[in-house]
Coordinates of C-alpha atoms and ligand atoms in Angstrom, one line a residue:
M784 CA 143.8 134.0 55.1
V785 CA 142.4 131.4 57.5
G786 CA 142.6 127.8 56.4
I787 CA 140.5 124.6 57.2
D788 CA 143.3 123.2 59.4
Q789 CA 143.2 126.3 61.6
V790 CA 139.4 126.0 61.9
L791 CA 139.6 122.3 62.8
E792 CA 142.4 122.9 65.3
K793 CA 140.2 125.5 67.1
L794 CA 137.2 123.3 67.0
S795 CA 139.1 120.4 68.5
T796 CA 139.5 122.4 71.7
V797 CA 135.7 121.9 72.3
I798 CA 135.1 118.9 74.4
D799 CA 131.8 117.0 74.8
P800 CA 131.4 117.0 78.6
D801 CA 129.7 113.6 78.5
L802 CA 131.9 111.8 76.1
K803 CA 135.0 113.5 77.3
K804 CA 136.3 113.7 73.7
D805 CA 136.7 116.6 71.3
I806 CA 134.0 117.2 68.8
V807 CA 136.2 116.9 65.8
S808 CA 137.5 113.4 66.6
M809 CA 133.9 112.4 67.5
G810 CA 133.0 113.3 63.9
M811 CA 130.4 115.9 65.0
I812 CA 131.6 118.5 62.4
K813 CA 129.9 117.9 59.1
D814 CA 129.7 119.7 55.7
L815 CA 132.4 122.1 56.5
E816 CA 132.9 124.8 53.8
L817 CA 135.4 127.6 53.9
N818 CA 135.4 130.0 51.0
D819 CA 137.2 133.3 51.0
G820 CA 136.8 133.8 54.8
N821 CA 133.2 132.6 54.8
L822 CA 132.8 129.6 57.1
K823 CA 129.9 127.2 57.2
F824 CA 129.4 123.8 58.9
T825 CA 126.9 121.6 60.7
L826 CA 127.4 120.6 64.4
E827 CA 125.9 117.1 64.7
L828 CA 125.2 116.2 68.3
T829 CA 125.0 112.6 69.4
T830 CA 121.3 112.9 70.5
P831 CA 118.7 115.7 70.2
A832 CA 118.2 115.2 74.0
C833 CA 121.8 116.1 74.7
P834 CA 122.0 117.8 78.2
F835 CA 124.9 120.0 77.0
N836 CA 123.6 121.1 73.6
V837 CA 123.6 124.8 74.6
E838 CA 127.0 124.6 76.2
I839 CA 128.6 122.8 73.2
E840 CA 127.1 125.2 70.7
D841 CA 128.3 128.2 72.9
D842 CA 131.8 126.7 73.1
V843 CA 131.8 126.2 69.3
R844 CA 130.9 129.8 68.7
K845 CA 133.5 131.0 71.2
A846 CA 136.2 128.9 69.5
I847 CA 135.3 130.2 66.1
A848 CA 135.2 133.8 67.4
E849 CA 138.9 133.4 68.3
I850 CA 139.8 133.0 64.6
S851 CA 140.7 136.3 63.0
D852 CA 140.2 136.9 59.3
L853 CA 136.7 135.3 59.2
K854 CA 134.1 137.3 57.3
N855 CA 131.0 135.2 58.0
F856 CA 130.1 132.2 60.1
D857 CA 127.0 130.1 59.5
L858 CA 126.4 127.3 62.0
K859 CA 123.6 124.7 61.8
V860 CA 123.0 122.4 64.7
T861 CA 121.4 118.9 64.2
A862 CA 121.5 115.6 66.0
K863 CA 121.9 112.0 64.9
V864 CA 121.5 109.4 67.6
M865 CA 124.4 107.0 68.0
E866 CA 123.9 103.2 68.0
G867 CA 124.1 102.1 71.6
R868 CA 123.7 98.4 70.8
S869 CA 125.3 96.1 68.4
L870 CA 123.2 95.9 65.2
D871 CA 125.2 93.0 64.0
D872 CA 122.5 90.5 64.7
D873 CA 119.9 88.6 62.7
T874 CA 116.9 89.5 64.9
G875 CA 115.3 92.0 62.5
M876 CA 115.8 94.9 64.9
K877 CA 118.5 96.6 62.9
T878 CA 116.5 99.8 62.6
V879 CA 116.3 100.3 66.4
K880 CA 119.4 102.1 67.6
N881 CA 118.9 101.9 71.4
I882 CA 116.9 99.5 73.5
I883 CA 116.4 100.6 77.1
G884 CA 114.9 98.2 79.6
V885 CA 113.1 99.8 82.5
A886 CA 113.3 97.6 85.6
S887 CA 112.4 97.8 89.3
G888 CA 112.7 95.6 92.3
K889 CA 109.0 95.6 93.1
G890 CA 105.7 96.8 91.7
G891 CA 104.0 100.1 92.3
V892 CA 107.2 102.2 92.3
G893 CA 105.9 104.0 89.2
K894 CA 108.0 102.1 86.6
S895 CA 105.3 102.3 83.9
T896 CA 104.7 106.0 84.7
V897 CA 108.4 106.8 84.4
S898 CA 108.8 104.7 81.2
L899 CA 105.9 106.5 79.5
N900 CA 106.9 110.0 80.5
L901 CA 110.5 109.5 79.7
A902 CA 109.5 108.1 76.3
L903 CA 107.4 111.3 75.8
A904 CA 110.3 113.5 76.9
L905 CA 112.7 111.9 74.5
S906 CA 110.2 112.2 71.7
E907 CA 109.6 115.8 72.5
S908 CA 113.3 116.4 72.0
G909 CA 113.0 115.3 68.4
A910 CA 114.0 111.6 68.8
K911 CA 112.1 108.8 67.2
V912 CA 110.8 106.7 70.1
G913 CA 109.0 103.4 70.7
L914 CA 107.4 102.1 73.9
L915 CA 107.1 98.4 74.5
D916 CA 104.9 97.5 77.4
A917 CA 106.4 94.2 78.4
D918 CA 104.6 94.0 81.6
I919 CA 102.5 91.1 80.3
Y920 CA 101.0 90.3 83.7
G921 CA 99.7 93.8 84.2
P922 CA 99.9 96.0 81.1
S923 CA 99.1 99.5 82.2
I924 CA 100.4 101.6 79.3
P925 CA 97.2 101.5 77.2
L926 CA 95.2 102.9 80.2
M927 CA 97.9 105.6 80.8
L928 CA 97.6 106.7 77.2
G929 CA 93.8 106.5 77.0
M930 CA 94.0 103.6 74.6
K931 CA 92.1 101.0 76.5
D932 CA 90.4 100.0 73.3
G933 CA 93.5 100.2 71.2
F934 CA 94.6 97.3 69.1
M935 CA 97.5 96.4 66.8
E936 CA 97.1 95.3 63.2
V937 CA 99.2 92.6 61.5
E938 CA 100.6 93.4 58.1
D939 CA 102.9 91.1 56.2
N940 CA 103.3 88.9 59.3
K941 CA 104.5 91.9 61.3
L942 CA 102.7 93.7 64.2
Q943 CA 102.0 97.3 63.4
P944 CA 102.6 99.4 66.6
A945 CA 99.8 101.8 67.6
D946 CA 100.6 105.5 67.4
S947 CA 100.1 107.7 70.4
N948 CA 101.5 111.2 71.0
G949 CA 104.3 110.5 68.5
L950 CA 105.2 107.2 70.1
K951 CA 105.1 103.8 68.5
V952 CA 103.4 101.6 71.2
V953 CA 103.1 97.9 71.6
S954 CA 101.3 96.3 74.6
F955 CA 99.9 93.0 75.5
G956 CA 97.0 95.1 76.8
F957 CA 96.0 95.6 73.1
F958 CA 95.1 91.9 73.0
A959 CA 92.0 92.3 75.1
D960 CA 91.0 88.7 75.4
Q961 CA 94.4 87.4 76.1
S962 CA 95.5 89.9 78.7
N963 CA 93.0 88.5 81.2
Q964 CA 94.7 85.1 80.8
A965 CA 98.3 86.4 81.1
A966 CA 98.6 85.4 84.7
I967 CA 98.4 81.7 83.8
Y968 CA 101.2 82.0 81.2
R969 CA 104.6 80.8 82.3
G970 CA 108.2 80.5 81.2
P971 CA 108.6 79.6 77.5
I972 CA 105.2 81.1 76.5
I973 CA 105.9 84.4 78.1
S974 CA 109.4 84.5 76.6
G975 CA 107.9 83.7 73.2
I976 CA 105.4 86.5 73.5
L977 CA 108.1 89.0 74.4
K978 CA 110.4 87.8 71.6
Q979 CA 107.5 88.3 69.1
F980 CA 106.8 91.8 70.4
L981 CA 110.5 92.7 70.0
V982 CA 111.4 91.1 66.7
D983 CA 108.1 90.6 64.9
T984 CA 107.0 94.3 65.2
N985 CA 107.4 96.8 62.4
W986 CA 109.2 99.4 64.5
S987 CA 110.6 101.2 61.5
E988 CA 113.4 103.6 62.3
L989 CA 113.7 104.2 66.1
D990 CA 116.3 106.1 68.1
Y991 CA 115.1 104.7 71.4
L992 CA 112.9 101.8 72.3
I993 CA 111.8 101.9 75.9
V994 CA 110.8 98.5 77.3
D995 CA 108.7 98.7 80.4
L996 CA 109.5 95.4 82.2
P997 CA 107.5 93.7 84.9
P998 CA 109.0 94.2 88.4
G999 CA 111.6 91.8 89.7
T1000 CA 113.8 89.3 88.1
G1001 CA 111.5 86.9 86.3
D1002 CA 111.3 85.4 82.8
I1003 CA 110.6 88.7 81.0
P1004 CA 113.7 90.7 82.1
L1005 CA 115.7 87.6 81.6
T1006 CA 114.4 87.1 78.1
L1007 CA 115.1 90.7 77.2
A1008 CA 118.6 90.5 78.4
Q1009 CA 119.3 87.2 76.5
T1010 CA 117.3 87.6 73.2
I1011 CA 118.9 90.7 71.7
P1012 CA 121.8 93.1 72.4
I1013 CA 120.3 96.0 74.4
T1014 CA 121.8 99.4 75.3
G1015 CA 121.2 98.9 79.0
I1016 CA 118.8 98.9 81.9
L1017 CA 117.3 101.8 83.7
V1018 CA 116.4 101.1 87.3
V1019 CA 113.5 102.9 88.9
T1020 CA 113.3 103.1 92.7
T1021 CA 111.4 104.9 95.3
P1022 CA 112.8 106.0 98.7
Q1023 CA 110.9 103.1 100.4
D1024 CA 112.1 100.6 97.7
V1025 CA 115.7 101.4 98.6
A1026 CA 115.0 100.6 102.3
S1027 CA 113.7 97.2 101.3
D1028 CA 116.7 96.5 99.2
V1029 CA 114.7 94.8 96.4
A1030 CA 116.1 97.1 93.7
V1031 CA 119.5 95.8 94.6
K1032 CA 118.5 92.2 93.6
A1033 CA 117.3 93.4 90.1
V1034 CA 120.5 95.3 89.5
S1035 CA 122.6 92.3 90.6
M1036 CA 120.8 90.1 88.1
F1037 CA 121.5 92.3 85.1
E1038 CA 125.1 92.8 86.2
K1039 CA 125.5 89.0 86.3
L1040 CA 124.1 88.9 82.7
N1041 CA 126.7 91.5 81.7
V1042 CA 123.9 93.9 80.6
P1043 CA 125.0 97.5 81.1
I1044 CA 123.2 99.5 83.8
I1045 CA 122.3 102.9 82.4
G1046 CA 121.6 104.3 85.8
V1047 CA 118.9 104.9 88.4
V1048 CA 115.9 107.3 88.6
E1049 CA 114.2 107.8 91.9
N1050 CA 110.5 108.3 91.6
M1051 CA 108.2 109.8 94.3
S1052 CA 111.5 111.1 95.8
H1053 CA 110.1 114.3 97.3
F1054 CA 107.1 116.5 97.5
I1055 CA 107.2 120.1 96.2
C1056 CA 105.0 122.4 98.3
P1057 CA 102.7 124.2 95.9
N1058 CA 102.7 127.3 98.1
C1059 CA 106.4 127.8 98.8
D1060 CA 108.1 125.6 96.2
D1061 CA 110.1 123.9 99.0
K1062 CA 111.2 120.3 98.5
H1063 CA 110.2 117.9 101.2
Y1064 CA 111.9 114.5 101.3
I1065 CA 109.0 112.8 103.1
F1066 CA 110.4 109.3 102.9
G1067 CA 114.0 110.2 103.4
E1068 CA 116.7 111.6 101.1
G1069 CA 119.5 110.2 99.1
G1070 CA 118.5 106.5 98.8
A1071 CA 118.9 106.2 95.1
K1072 CA 122.1 108.1 95.3
K1073 CA 123.4 105.4 97.7
I1074 CA 122.4 102.7 95.3
S1075 CA 124.1 104.5 92.4
E1076 CA 127.3 104.7 94.5
R1077 CA 127.1 101.1 95.7
F1078 CA 126.8 99.8 92.1
N1079 CA 128.9 102.6 90.6
M1080 CA 126.1 103.5 88.2
P1081 CA 124.9 107.1 87.4
F1082 CA 122.2 108.8 89.3
L1083 CA 120.0 110.2 86.6
G1084 CA 117.2 112.1 88.3
E1085 CA 114.5 112.4 90.9
I1086 CA 110.8 112.7 90.1
P1087 CA 108.6 114.4 92.6
L1088 CA 105.4 113.0 94.1
N1089 CA 102.5 114.8 92.3
S1090 CA 98.8 113.9 92.6
G1091 CA 98.4 115.2 89.0
I1092 CA 100.6 112.3 87.8
M1093 CA 98.3 109.7 89.3
S1094 CA 95.0 111.3 88.2
G1095 CA 96.3 112.0 84.7
S1096 CA 97.5 108.3 84.4
D1097 CA 94.1 107.0 85.3
L1098 CA 92.5 109.3 82.7
G1099 CA 95.0 108.5 79.9
K1100 CA 96.6 111.9 80.1
P1101 CA 100.3 111.8 80.9
I1102 CA 101.8 114.8 82.7
M1103 CA 104.4 115.4 80.0
I1104 CA 101.5 116.2 77.6
T1105 CA 98.9 117.8 79.9
N1106 CA 101.2 119.9 82.1
P1107 CA 104.6 120.2 80.4
D1108 CA 105.7 123.1 82.6
S1109 CA 105.0 121.3 85.9
P1110 CA 108.0 120.4 88.1
S1111 CA 107.3 116.7 87.4
A1112 CA 107.5 117.3 83.6
V1113 CA 110.7 119.3 84.1
A1114 CA 112.1 116.5 86.1
F1115 CA 111.2 113.9 83.5
R1116 CA 112.8 116.0 80.8
K1117 CA 116.0 116.4 82.8
S1118 CA 116.2 112.6 83.5
A1119 CA 115.5 111.9 79.8
K1120 CA 118.4 114.0 78.8
N1121 CA 120.7 112.3 81.3
I1122 CA 119.5 108.9 80.0
A1123 CA 120.2 110.0 76.4
A1124 CA 123.6 111.1 77.4
Q1125 CA 124.4 107.8 79.1
C1126 CA 123.2 106.0 75.9
S1127 CA 125.7 108.1 73.9
I1128 CA 128.5 107.2 76.3
I1129 CA 127.7 103.5 75.9
A1130 CA 127.5 104.0 72.1
S1131 CA 130.8 105.7 72.0
K1132 CA 132.4 103.0 74.0
L1133 CA 130.9 100.4 71.7
Q1134 CA 132.1 102.2 68.7
E1135 CA 135.6 102.3 70.2
E1136 CA 135.5 98.6 70.9
I1137 CA 134.4 97.8 67.3
E1138 CA 137.2 100.1 65.9
S1139 CA 139.8 98.6 68.1
E1140 CA 138.7 95.0 67.3
S1141 CA 139.1 95.8 63.6
S1142 CA 142.5 97.4 64.1
G1143 CA 143.6 94.8 66.7
E1144 CA 144.3 97.5 69.4
E1145 CA 143.1 97.8 73.0
P1146 CA 140.3 100.4 73.4
T1147 CA 141.3 103.5 75.4
P1148 CA 139.5 103.9 78.7
E1149 CA 138.4 107.6 77.9
A1150 CA 134.7 107.1 77.6
S1151 CA 133.2 105.2 80.5
T1152 CA 129.7 103.8 81.0
N1153 CA 129.9 104.9 84.7
Ligands
LIG1844 P1 104.6 100.3 88.4 O1 104.7 100.2 86.9 O2 105.9 100.3 89.1 O3 103.8 99.2 89.0 P2 102.9 102.6 88.0 O4 103.6 103.4 87.1 O5 101.7 101.8 87.6 O6 103.9 101.6 88.8 O7 102.5 103.5 89.2 C1 101.8 103.1 90.4 C2 100.8 104.2 90.8 O8 101.6 105.3 91.3 C3 99.9 104.8 89.7 O9 98.7 105.1 90.2 C4 100.7 106.0 89.3 O10 99.8 107.0 88.7 C5 101.2 106.5 90.6 N1 102.5 107.3 90.5 C6 103.6 107.0 89.8 N2 104.5 107.9 89.9 C7 104.0 108.9 90.7 C8 104.4 110.2 91.1 N3 105.7 110.6 90.9 N4 103.6 111.0 91.8 C9 102.3 110.5 92.1 N5 101.8 109.3 91.7 C10 102.6 108.5 91.0

């Protein structure tokens, strides 16, 4: 009769394509029960937005099918997001597993649009997601969510984020009187506001907190990088942005600060002809891929130009909600999965470092952030 060792041996032939490790040693097999040829277990993925969830489940079923003598097989698939940042700090953000800063070299590349729609795509996958609009000089998230009159309450000295489409949202735009004055705020005041938004907010349990940063390399990106451990930075570019090289400056700054770069998403990368579905790279092709190669960081997706994105933003109706089957929404979903996968890779590396520190051994170079 088949034994548990045999089952685990078979399962350990299944490799997570992102983490490049077998699912048994990654601890993805839970609650395994084997009684009289009846097998039951849970496959726990590292994120509900895993780009390979179907493949991994298929591989598990194939591996189990190779075991003879099994009468029944009952598989449950769940996901538990890994911690992509050290929670070993005193900042009060221990319930936020991943913090992703979204940066760009210059304004107008669609950074806020991308931040919002990626947050919605991650949330749609089943993850708990927060969105912090840290663009204090020009907060646009409230408008994009149709929450221009939104506000945040304070309870027990903590800001209560607003709820919108399943997201927990914090924005300077919710402080109507003050947002008009933001342009006059400088250095320490701006840093103080961001710190408060980060650590004095009741985020509750979050798998991913997306932080929409102002463009460039000013006080806010610097404060985010230096205040709390973050999972990494996502860079948003457009084909024109690449030509002007400004995105490169932003990437270099974060690299100097030793903040991991999760990867690059190219927005407005092409136009899909509504009549023939052909892709037209109006502003040139492959710019973000070149940046990704130059900085050895993953290329995580390309979002098409779509007038519906713009009109929807102005009306407070994000495309992920209003047109979830559109090519733009499909592109956001694909990029969100790639981002979640990169966060899992960073988390796996972090876990390995923590384990090797406690055992005094060097970490193996198996899982890489690039
Ligand atoms: P940023 O945050 O980089 O300043 P925004 O997200 O505010 O940029 O976007 C700038 C403008 O471009 C907005 O009007 C937005 O609706 C529009 N936009 C962003 N991405 C796209 C896209 N893929 N297709 C069409 N319009 C877009």
